Coordinates of C-alpha atoms in Angstrom, one line a residue:
Chain A
M1 CA -26.7 -8.6 -32.5
N2 CA -29.7 -7.0 -31.0
K3 CA -30.1 -3.4 -30.1
T4 CA -29.2 -3.5 -26.4
D5 CA -26.0 -5.3 -27.2
D6 CA -25.0 -2.6 -29.4
F7 CA -24.3 -0.3 -26.4
I8 CA -21.6 -1.4 -24.1
L9 CA -22.3 1.2 -21.4
E10 CA -25.7 2.8 -20.7
T11 CA -26.8 5.2 -18.0
R12 CA -30.4 6.1 -17.1
G13 CA -31.2 9.2 -15.2
L14 CA -27.8 9.4 -13.7
T15 CA -27.9 12.1 -10.9
K16 CA -25.4 13.2 -8.3
E17 CA -26.2 15.7 -5.7
F18 CA -23.7 17.2 -3.2
K19 CA -25.4 18.8 -0.2
G20 CA -28.1 20.5 -2.2
F21 CA -26.0 21.2 -5.2
T22 CA -26.8 19.0 -8.3
A23 CA -23.5 18.3 -10.1
V24 CA -25.0 15.8 -12.5
S25 CA -28.6 15.7 -13.4
E26 CA -30.6 13.0 -15.3
V27 CA -27.8 12.0 -17.6
D28 CA -28.7 9.3 -20.1
L29 CA -25.5 8.2 -21.8
R30 CA -25.2 5.5 -24.3
I31 CA -21.8 4.4 -25.5
R32 CA -21.7 2.3 -28.7
R33 CA -19.4 -0.7 -28.7
H34 CA -16.0 -0.2 -30.4
T35 CA -16.2 3.5 -30.7
I36 CA -14.3 6.4 -29.3
H37 CA -16.8 8.6 -27.4
A38 CA -15.9 12.0 -26.0
L39 CA -17.5 13.8 -23.1
I40 CA -16.9 17.6 -23.5
G41 CA -18.3 20.7 -22.0
P42 CA -17.2 23.9 -20.3
N43 CA -15.5 23.9 -17.0
G44 CA -17.7 22.8 -14.2
A45 CA -20.1 21.0 -16.5
G46 CA -19.8 17.8 -14.5
K47 CA -17.6 15.8 -16.8
T48 CA -15.3 14.5 -14.2
T49 CA -18.2 13.8 -11.8
V50 CA -19.8 11.7 -14.5
F51 CA -16.5 10.0 -15.0
N52 CA -16.2 9.3 -11.3
L53 CA -19.7 8.0 -11.2
L54 CA -19.1 5.6 -14.1
T55 CA -15.9 4.3 -12.6
K56 CA -17.6 4.0 -9.2
F57 CA -15.3 6.4 -7.4
L58 CA -18.5 8.2 -6.6
T59 CA -21.9 6.7 -5.8
P60 CA -24.8 8.2 -7.8
T61 CA -27.7 9.7 -5.8
R62 CA -30.2 8.3 -8.4
G63 CA -30.1 6.5 -11.7
T64 CA -28.6 3.3 -13.0
I65 CA -25.4 2.3 -14.9
A66 CA -25.3 -0.8 -17.0
F67 CA -22.3 -2.4 -18.6
N68 CA -22.9 -5.0 -21.2
G69 CA -26.5 -5.1 -20.1
R70 CA -25.5 -5.8 -16.5
D71 CA -26.4 -3.4 -13.7
I72 CA -23.2 -2.1 -12.1
T73 CA -24.7 0.8 -10.2
A74 CA -23.7 -0.7 -6.9
A75 CA -20.4 -2.3 -7.9
K76 CA -17.0 -1.2 -6.4
P77 CA -14.2 0.3 -8.4
A78 CA -12.0 -2.8 -8.2
E79 CA -14.9 -5.0 -9.3
I80 CA -15.7 -3.1 -12.5
S81 CA -12.0 -3.1 -13.2
R82 CA -12.1 -6.8 -13.1
M83 CA -15.1 -6.8 -15.4
G84 CA -13.1 -4.9 -18.0
V85 CA -13.8 -1.2 -17.4
V86 CA -10.5 0.4 -16.5
R87 CA -10.0 4.1 -16.0
S88 CA -7.2 6.6 -16.1
F89 CA -6.8 9.7 -14.0
Q90 CA -6.6 13.4 -14.6
I91 CA -3.1 13.6 -13.1
S92 CA -0.9 10.9 -14.3
A93 CA -1.6 7.7 -12.4
V94 CA 1.6 5.8 -12.1
F95 CA 3.5 4.2 -9.2
P96 CA 6.4 6.6 -9.0
H97 CA 8.7 4.6 -6.8
M98 CA 8.7 1.6 -9.1
T99 CA 10.3 1.1 -12.5
A100 CA 8.3 1.3 -15.7
R101 CA 8.4 -2.5 -16.0
E102 CA 7.2 -3.0 -12.5
N103 CA 4.4 -0.6 -13.1
V104 CA 3.1 -2.7 -16.0
R105 CA 3.8 -5.9 -14.1
V106 CA 1.6 -4.9 -11.2
A107 CA -1.3 -4.8 -13.6
L108 CA -0.3 -8.1 -15.2
Q109 CA 0.3 -10.0 -12.0
R110 CA -3.3 -9.9 -10.8
K111 CA -4.2 -12.7 -13.2
L112 CA -1.6 -15.0 -11.7
G113 CA -3.8 -15.1 -8.6
T114 CA -0.7 -15.0 -6.3
S115 CA -1.0 -11.4 -5.2
F116 CA -1.7 -12.3 -1.6
H117 CA 1.3 -14.8 -1.5
F118 CA 3.7 -13.0 0.8
W119 CA 5.8 -16.1 1.1
R120 CA 6.5 -16.4 -2.6
S121 CA 9.6 -14.9 -4.2
E122 CA 9.3 -11.8 -6.5
R123 CA 11.1 -14.0 -9.1
S124 CA 7.8 -15.7 -9.7
L125 CA 6.8 -12.5 -11.4
H126 CA 9.7 -12.5 -13.9
K127 CA 7.8 -14.7 -16.3
L128 CA 5.6 -11.6 -16.9
N129 CA 8.6 -9.4 -18.0
D130 CA 8.3 -10.3 -21.7
R131 CA 4.7 -9.3 -21.8
A132 CA 5.4 -6.1 -19.8
D133 CA 8.3 -5.2 -22.2
E134 CA 6.0 -5.8 -25.1
L135 CA 3.4 -3.4 -23.8
L136 CA 6.1 -0.8 -23.0
A137 CA 7.4 -1.1 -26.5
M138 CA 3.9 -0.5 -27.8
V139 CA 3.7 2.9 -26.2
G140 CA 7.3 3.7 -27.1
L141 CA 8.9 3.2 -23.7
E142 CA 11.2 0.4 -24.6
R143 CA 14.3 2.5 -23.6
F144 CA 12.8 3.2 -20.2
T145 CA 12.0 -0.3 -18.9
D146 CA 14.3 -0.1 -15.8
A147 CA 13.9 3.7 -15.2
V148 CA 12.3 4.7 -12.0
V149 CA 9.0 6.3 -13.0
A150 CA 9.3 9.4 -10.8
D151 CA 12.2 10.5 -13.1
L152 CA 10.2 10.2 -16.4
P153 CA 8.9 13.2 -18.3
Y154 CA 5.2 13.9 -18.0
G155 CA 4.3 12.7 -21.5
R156 CA 6.1 9.4 -20.9
K157 CA 4.2 8.9 -17.6
R158 CA 0.9 9.2 -19.5
A159 CA 2.1 6.7 -22.1
L160 CA 3.1 4.4 -19.2
E161 CA -0.3 4.8 -17.7
I162 CA -1.9 3.7 -21.0
A163 CA 0.5 0.7 -21.2
T164 CA -0.5 -0.3 -17.6
T165 CA -4.2 0.0 -18.5
L166 CA -3.6 -2.1 -21.6
A167 CA -2.0 -4.8 -19.5
L168 CA -5.5 -5.6 -18.2
D169 CA -6.8 -5.9 -21.7
P170 CA -9.9 -4.0 -20.8
E171 CA -13.0 -4.1 -23.0
M172 CA -13.6 -0.5 -22.2
M173 CA -11.1 2.3 -21.3
L174 CA -12.1 5.5 -19.6
L175 CA -9.6 8.2 -20.1
D176 CA -9.8 11.4 -18.0
E177 CA -8.2 14.2 -20.0
P178 CA -5.5 12.1 -21.5
T179 CA -3.7 15.1 -23.1
Q180 CA -4.1 17.6 -20.3
G181 CA -1.0 19.7 -19.5
M182 CA 0.9 18.4 -22.5
G183 CA 3.0 20.1 -25.1
R184 CA 2.0 19.7 -28.7
E185 CA 4.4 16.9 -29.4
D186 CA 3.2 14.8 -26.6
V187 CA -0.5 15.5 -27.5
E188 CA 0.3 14.1 -31.0
L189 CA 2.0 11.1 -29.5
V190 CA -0.9 10.3 -27.1
T191 CA -3.5 10.9 -29.8
Q192 CA -1.8 8.3 -32.1
L193 CA -1.5 6.0 -29.1
I194 CA -5.2 6.2 -28.3
R195 CA -6.1 5.5 -31.9
K196 CA -3.8 2.5 -31.9
V197 CA -5.2 1.0 -28.8
S198 CA -8.8 1.7 -29.7
A199 CA -8.9 -1.4 -32.0
N200 CA -11.5 -3.8 -30.7
R201 CA -12.1 -1.6 -27.7
T202 CA -14.5 1.0 -26.6
I203 CA -13.0 4.3 -25.3
L204 CA -14.8 7.0 -23.4
M205 CA -12.7 10.1 -22.8
V206 CA -13.1 13.4 -21.2
E207 CA -11.1 15.9 -23.2
H208 CA -10.7 19.6 -23.4
N209 CA -8.6 19.7 -26.6
L210 CA -11.1 19.9 -29.4
G211 CA -8.5 19.2 -31.9
V212 CA -7.9 15.8 -30.3
V213 CA -11.7 15.2 -30.1
S214 CA -12.3 16.0 -33.8
T215 CA -9.6 13.7 -35.0
L216 CA -10.3 10.8 -32.7
C217 CA -13.9 10.6 -31.7
D218 CA -16.8 8.9 -33.4
A219 CA -19.4 10.4 -31.0
I220 CA -19.5 13.4 -28.7
T221 CA -21.7 14.2 -25.8
V222 CA -21.8 17.8 -24.6
L223 CA -22.5 18.5 -21.0
Q224 CA -23.6 21.8 -19.5
R225 CA -24.4 22.4 -15.9
G226 CA -24.5 18.7 -15.2
A227 CA -27.0 17.8 -18.0
V228 CA -26.7 16.6 -21.5
L229 CA -26.9 19.6 -23.9
T230 CA -26.5 17.7 -27.2
E231 CA -25.0 14.6 -28.7
G232 CA -23.7 13.6 -32.1
T233 CA -20.7 13.6 -34.4
Y234 CA -18.1 16.3 -34.3
A235 CA -19.6 18.0 -37.3
E236 CA -23.1 17.9 -35.8
V237 CA -22.1 19.1 -32.4
S238 CA -19.8 21.9 -33.6
A239 CA -22.6 23.2 -35.8
D240 CA -25.0 23.4 -32.9
P241 CA -25.5 27.0 -31.8
R242 CA -26.2 26.0 -28.3
V243 CA -22.8 24.4 -28.0
K244 CA -21.1 27.6 -29.1
E245 CA -23.2 29.6 -26.7
A246 CA -22.3 27.3 -23.8
Y247 CA -18.6 27.8 -24.5
M248 CA -18.8 31.5 -25.3
G249 CA -21.1 32.2 -22.4
K250 CA -18.6 30.7 -20.1
A251 CA -15.8 32.7 -21.6
A252 CA -17.6 36.0 -21.5
Chain B
M1 CA 27.3 -12.1 -4.3
K2 CA 28.6 -9.2 -2.2
K3 CA 25.3 -9.1 -0.4
T4 CA 25.4 -12.8 0.5
F5 CA 29.0 -12.3 1.8
G6 CA 27.8 -9.4 3.9
Y7 CA 25.0 -11.4 5.4
L8 CA 27.4 -14.3 6.2
I9 CA 29.6 -11.9 8.1
L10 CA 26.6 -10.6 10.0
L11 CA 25.6 -14.1 10.9
A12 CA 29.1 -15.0 12.1
L13 CA 29.0 -11.9 14.3
A14 CA 25.6 -12.8 15.7
L15 CA 26.9 -16.3 16.5
A16 CA 30.0 -15.0 18.2
A17 CA 28.4 -12.1 20.0
P18 CA 27.2 -13.9 23.2
F19 CA 30.8 -14.8 24.0
V20 CA 31.7 -11.2 24.1
V21 CA 28.6 -9.3 25.2
Y22 CA 26.1 -10.1 27.9
P23 CA 23.6 -12.5 26.3
V24 CA 20.4 -11.1 27.9
L25 CA 21.1 -7.6 26.5
L26 CA 21.7 -9.2 23.1
M27 CA 18.4 -11.0 23.3
K28 CA 16.5 -7.9 24.3
L29 CA 18.1 -6.2 21.3
L30 CA 17.1 -9.0 19.0
C31 CA 13.5 -9.0 20.2
F32 CA 13.2 -5.2 19.7
A33 CA 14.8 -5.4 16.4
L34 CA 12.2 -7.9 15.3
F35 CA 9.4 -5.8 16.8
A36 CA 10.6 -2.7 14.9
S37 CA 11.0 -4.7 11.7
A38 CA 7.5 -6.0 12.0
F39 CA 6.2 -2.5 12.7
N40 CA 8.1 -1.3 9.6
L41 CA 6.1 -3.7 7.5
I42 CA 2.9 -1.7 8.1
L43 CA 4.4 1.8 8.4
G44 CA 7.3 1.7 5.9
Y45 CA 5.8 -0.7 3.3
G46 CA 2.1 -0.3 4.0
G47 CA 2.2 3.5 4.6
L48 CA -0.1 3.2 7.6
L49 CA 1.0 4.7 11.0
S50 CA -0.3 2.3 13.7
F51 CA -0.1 3.8 17.1
G52 CA -1.2 0.6 18.8
H53 CA 1.5 -2.0 18.2
A54 CA 2.1 -2.3 21.9
A55 CA -1.2 -4.2 22.1
F56 CA 0.3 -6.9 19.9
F57 CA 3.7 -6.9 21.6
G58 CA 2.3 -6.8 25.1
G59 CA -0.7 -9.0 24.3
A60 CA 1.5 -11.8 23.0
A61 CA 3.8 -11.4 26.0
Y62 CA 0.8 -12.1 28.3
F63 CA -0.6 -14.9 26.2
T64 CA 2.7 -16.7 26.1
G65 CA 3.4 -16.0 29.8
H66 CA 0.0 -17.5 30.7
A67 CA 0.4 -20.5 28.3
L68 CA 3.8 -21.4 29.8
K69 CA 3.1 -20.7 33.4
A70 CA -0.6 -21.8 33.9
W71 CA -1.0 -24.4 31.2
G72 CA 2.6 -25.6 31.2
L73 CA 2.9 -25.8 27.5
P74 CA 6.3 -26.5 25.9
T75 CA 8.3 -23.3 25.2
E76 CA 7.8 -23.4 21.4
L77 CA 4.1 -23.9 21.7
G78 CA 3.8 -21.2 24.2
I79 CA 5.5 -18.7 21.9
L80 CA 3.3 -19.9 19.0
A81 CA 0.2 -19.4 21.1
G82 CA 1.2 -15.8 22.0
T83 CA 2.1 -15.1 18.4
A84 CA -1.2 -16.5 17.1
G85 CA -3.1 -14.5 19.8
A86 CA -1.4 -11.3 18.6
G87 CA -2.4 -12.2 15.0
L88 CA -6.0 -12.6 16.0
L89 CA -6.0 -9.3 17.9
G90 CA -4.4 -7.7 14.8
L91 CA -7.2 -9.1 12.7
A92 CA -9.9 -7.7 15.0
I93 CA -8.3 -4.2 15.3
G94 CA -7.3 -4.2 11.7
L95 CA -10.9 -4.9 10.5
L96 CA -12.0 -1.9 12.4
A97 CA -9.2 0.5 11.5
I98 CA -8.1 -0.4 8.0
R99 CA -10.7 1.7 6.2
R100 CA -9.4 4.8 7.8
Q101 CA -6.4 6.7 6.8
G102 CA -3.7 9.0 8.3
I103 CA -4.4 10.4 11.7
Y104 CA -7.8 8.5 12.0
F105 CA -6.0 5.2 11.5
A106 CA -3.5 6.2 14.1
M107 CA -6.2 7.3 16.6
I108 CA -8.3 4.1 16.2
T109 CA -5.3 1.8 16.6
L110 CA -4.3 3.9 19.7
A111 CA -7.8 3.7 21.2
M112 CA -8.0 0.0 20.6
A113 CA -4.6 -0.6 22.1
Q114 CA -5.6 1.5 25.2
M115 CA -8.7 -0.8 25.6
A116 CA -6.4 -3.8 25.4
Y117 CA -4.2 -2.1 28.0
F118 CA -7.0 -1.7 30.5
F119 CA -8.1 -5.2 29.9
F120 CA -4.6 -6.4 30.8
I121 CA -4.6 -4.2 34.0
S122 CA -7.9 -5.7 35.2
A123 CA -7.9 -9.3 33.9
P124 CA -7.1 -11.8 36.7
F125 CA -4.5 -13.8 34.8
T126 CA -2.1 -10.9 34.1
G127 CA -1.1 -10.1 37.7
G128 CA -2.1 -6.5 37.2
E129 CA 0.5 -3.9 38.3
N130 CA 3.0 -6.7 39.2
G131 CA 2.9 -8.3 35.8
L132 CA 3.1 -12.0 35.1
Q133 CA 6.3 -13.1 36.9
G134 CA 8.3 -16.3 37.0
V135 CA 7.4 -17.6 33.6
P136 CA 9.5 -20.8 33.1
R137 CA 11.9 -20.8 30.2
G138 CA 11.6 -24.5 29.8
M139 CA 13.5 -26.6 27.2
A140 CA 13.9 -26.0 23.4
L141 CA 12.9 -29.0 21.3
G142 CA 12.7 -30.9 24.6
M143 CA 16.5 -31.2 24.8
F144 CA 18.2 -27.8 25.2
D145 CA 17.9 -26.3 28.6
L146 CA 17.0 -22.7 28.1
S147 CA 17.8 -21.6 31.6
N148 CA 21.3 -21.2 30.3
D149 CA 21.6 -17.7 28.9
R150 CA 23.8 -18.7 25.9
T151 CA 21.5 -21.6 24.9
M152 CA 18.6 -19.2 25.2
Y153 CA 20.4 -16.7 23.0
F154 CA 20.8 -19.1 20.1
F155 CA 17.1 -20.1 20.5
V156 CA 16.1 -16.4 20.3
L157 CA 18.5 -15.8 17.4
A158 CA 16.9 -18.6 15.4
I159 CA 13.4 -17.2 16.1
C160 CA 14.3 -13.7 15.2
L161 CA 16.3 -14.7 12.1
G162 CA 13.2 -16.6 10.9
G163 CA 11.1 -13.5 11.5
F164 CA 13.5 -11.3 9.6
L165 CA 13.6 -13.7 6.7
L166 CA 9.8 -13.8 6.5
I167 CA 9.7 -10.0 6.6
A168 CA 12.3 -9.6 3.9
R169 CA 10.5 -12.2 1.8
A170 CA 7.1 -10.5 2.2
V171 CA 8.6 -7.2 1.1
H172 CA 9.9 -8.9 -2.1
S173 CA 7.0 -11.0 -2.9
P174 CA 4.0 -10.6 -5.3
F175 CA 2.1 -9.4 -2.3
G176 CA 4.9 -6.9 -1.5
Q177 CA 4.7 -5.5 -5.1
V178 CA 1.0 -4.8 -4.7
L179 CA 1.5 -3.3 -1.3
G180 CA 4.2 -1.0 -2.8
A181 CA 1.8 0.0 -5.6
I182 CA -1.0 0.7 -3.0
R183 CA 1.4 2.9 -1.0
D184 CA 2.5 4.7 -4.1
N185 CA -1.0 5.4 -5.5
E186 CA -4.0 3.9 -3.9
D187 CA -6.6 5.0 -6.4
R188 CA -4.6 3.7 -9.3
A189 CA -4.2 0.3 -7.5
R190 CA -7.9 0.2 -7.0
S191 CA -8.6 1.0 -10.7
L192 CA -6.3 -1.9 -11.6
G193 CA -8.7 -4.2 -9.8
Y194 CA -7.1 -4.6 -6.4
D195 CA -9.3 -4.6 -3.3
I196 CA -6.8 -2.5 -1.5
E197 CA -8.4 -2.9 2.0
R198 CA -7.7 -6.6 1.9
Y199 CA -4.1 -6.1 1.1
K200 CA -3.7 -3.5 3.8
L201 CA -5.4 -5.8 6.3
L202 CA -3.1 -8.7 5.4
A203 CA -0.1 -6.4 5.9
F204 CA -1.5 -5.3 9.2
V205 CA -2.2 -8.8 10.5
L206 CA 1.3 -9.9 9.3
S207 CA 2.8 -7.0 11.2
A208 CA 0.8 -7.7 14.3
T209 CA 1.7 -11.4 14.2
L210 CA 5.4 -10.7 13.9
A211 CA 5.3 -8.0 16.6
G212 CA 3.6 -10.7 18.7
L213 CA 6.4 -13.1 18.0
A214 CA 8.8 -10.5 19.3
G215 CA 6.8 -9.9 22.5
A216 CA 6.3 -13.6 23.1
T217 CA 10.0 -14.3 22.8
K218 CA 10.8 -11.4 25.1
T219 CA 8.6 -12.9 27.8
V220 CA 10.5 -16.1 27.7
V221 CA 13.8 -14.3 27.9
F222 CA 12.9 -12.1 30.9
Q223 CA 10.5 -14.7 32.3
L224 CA 8.2 -11.7 32.7
A225 CA 5.2 -10.1 31.0
S226 CA 4.6 -6.7 32.3
L227 CA 2.2 -3.8 31.7
S228 CA 5.0 -1.7 30.2
D229 CA 5.0 -4.0 27.2
A230 CA 1.4 -3.1 26.4
H231 CA 1.7 0.6 27.4
W232 CA 1.3 3.2 24.7
H233 CA 4.9 4.3 25.5
M234 CA 5.9 1.1 23.8
S235 CA 3.9 2.0 20.7
G236 CA 5.7 5.3 20.6
E237 CA 9.1 3.8 21.1
V238 CA 8.7 1.4 18.2
V239 CA 7.8 4.4 15.9
L240 CA 11.0 6.1 17.1
M241 CA 13.2 3.0 16.5
T242 CA 11.8 2.6 13.0
L243 CA 12.2 6.3 12.0
L244 CA 15.6 6.5 13.5
G245 CA 16.9 3.4 11.7
G246 CA 15.2 4.2 8.4
L247 CA 11.6 3.8 7.3
G248 CA 10.9 1.4 4.5
T249 CA 14.4 -0.1 4.6
I250 CA 15.0 -3.8 5.4
A251 CA 17.8 -3.2 8.0
G252 CA 16.8 0.2 9.2
P253 CA 14.4 -0.8 12.1
A254 CA 16.8 -3.3 13.5
V255 CA 19.6 -0.7 13.5
G256 CA 17.2 1.9 15.1
A257 CA 16.2 -0.6 17.7
S258 CA 19.8 -1.5 18.5
I259 CA 20.7 2.2 18.9
I260 CA 17.8 2.9 21.3
I261 CA 18.3 -0.2 23.4
A262 CA 22.0 0.3 23.6
L263 CA 21.5 3.9 24.6
Q264 CA 18.9 3.0 27.2
N265 CA 21.1 0.3 28.6
Y266 CA 24.1 2.6 28.7
L267 CA 22.4 5.6 30.2
A268 CA 20.4 3.6 32.8
S269 CA 23.6 2.6 34.7
G270 CA 25.1 6.1 34.6
P271 CA 24.2 9.4 36.3
F272 CA 21.8 10.3 33.5
A273 CA 19.3 7.5 34.3
A274 CA 16.5 10.0 34.9
W275 CA 17.3 11.7 31.6
V276 CA 16.7 8.8 29.3
P277 CA 13.3 10.2 27.9
V278 CA 14.9 13.6 27.3
V279 CA 17.8 12.1 25.4
L280 CA 15.5 10.0 23.3
G281 CA 13.3 13.1 22.7
V282 CA 16.3 15.0 21.5
I283 CA 17.3 12.2 19.2
F284 CA 13.8 12.0 17.8
V285 CA 13.7 15.7 17.1
T286 CA 17.1 15.7 15.5
C287 CA 16.1 12.7 13.3
V288 CA 12.9 14.3 12.1
L289 CA 14.6 17.7 11.4
S290 CA 17.9 16.7 9.9
F291 CA 17.9 13.1 8.7
R292 CA 14.5 12.0 7.9
R293 CA 15.5 8.9 6.0
G294 CA 17.0 7.5 9.1
V295 CA 20.5 6.0 9.6
V296 CA 20.2 3.3 7.0
G297 CA 18.2 5.5 4.6
E298 CA 20.8 8.3 4.7
L299 CA 23.6 5.8 4.3
R300 CA 22.0 4.2 1.3
A301 CA 21.4 7.7 -0.3
F302 CA 25.0 8.6 0.4
I303 CA 26.3 5.4 -1.2
R304 CA 24.1 6.0 -4.2
R305 CA 25.3 9.6 -4.6
S306 CA 29.0 8.7 -4.3
F307 CA 29.2 5.6 -6.5

């Protein structure tokens, strides 16, 4: 394996300006394959903007993004999803009026290539039920397969979201604050889940909970005011006085 | 099982109806039920408020009228021509409108429908203010004389049943699943790899085509295509029918259409003829204020609560 192959995702000079305000400035991000990488930083540091740039929900003002050595700067969100980069959202992204099984099945059915077939019966999707139930069991939702998702508790919705993402068998998962707004028990549950699904995958997550970051992540990038402050392992980053200052400065 | 039985009873009623009720009224009812159901496909299942569906309904009416009267096509082909024309019109308007959402989508569809309306006023083949009159009903399959109202009724019933079945199937199809997902959470559907605009466009074209089928059939029934079919009032009326019956329910729009058509018919012959718009307005306000799920939606919720 040569050096460029080692990084699954690479950005160069990634910049996003909103009407004179620079939200993200010259970010060079390199995500090593098969690692869990965290993006942290105080509020307003541009984490979510970077995230939206990577997943193509925003278009960068300047800079390039490469996935597996291929330039995806101009790709559309649905395209990169089909390439194997699948994101989650800050608020739980589920289809509330569908059952848990249907949620996962919607992700599975794309591969059948019948998603435009309006004349075909829904029963043609039933062959995906076993796989859907398997994925639901993997995230501990086996008892909720037929529950309408709107009625599920928050932690379960996030678990379902992960199951739905897994259904696409993505090479890379981008998780936007996966434990945000959760009680301690749910945080524990989701942390274990992320570790479980990280096998043979690359995960990039934005996360506020430093406990989660320290237990899960192999590499951490700290953002401040839209630019990279420092990078390294948790031990390296947490020892950096500039990181402490960035957080304390914000708090003061 | 219970459901199948229910549908069989409905079918039996539909087959017996023309021997009890005036067939032309029933046919009008069927056409509007199909129109509203087609509209529901894009509003109820696609989550897009189109304010221009009169263009498809009225457009198909003119296309079919012209095909039957000027070209002398057989009735079935004439209806097909009108339906296809509405589908193409739907594709053209859809391509322009589908990237917009909410009020912008509604406004673009309204504007496009108004352009279609002015085209129909000024185009030579439409008969302008007088409409396209004396459209021949012709024969069905070359052997059933459609000038007989009852024969015509069964012909219309077959067309509309076909339309309803197609709508019900589309809602419960792999496509319907994706459409439901898009309506529930657009960004998530996109992040799962779906090009949501294409799905919305297909839903819009399907809806326009079936609205066209309804308009085309209505032309044959009344032997007339008129400006009122393409007027924005018609776009508003179909919204009312769909909301009144129940948004996003299979049977709702048909029920809503039946109520409105029956009311209009009943009131038009009484002393309150001039008050029809007021009555409809009151119904609309009551519906929006106190039973938003519509007749069928509320009924379904009631049954779920009680059993």
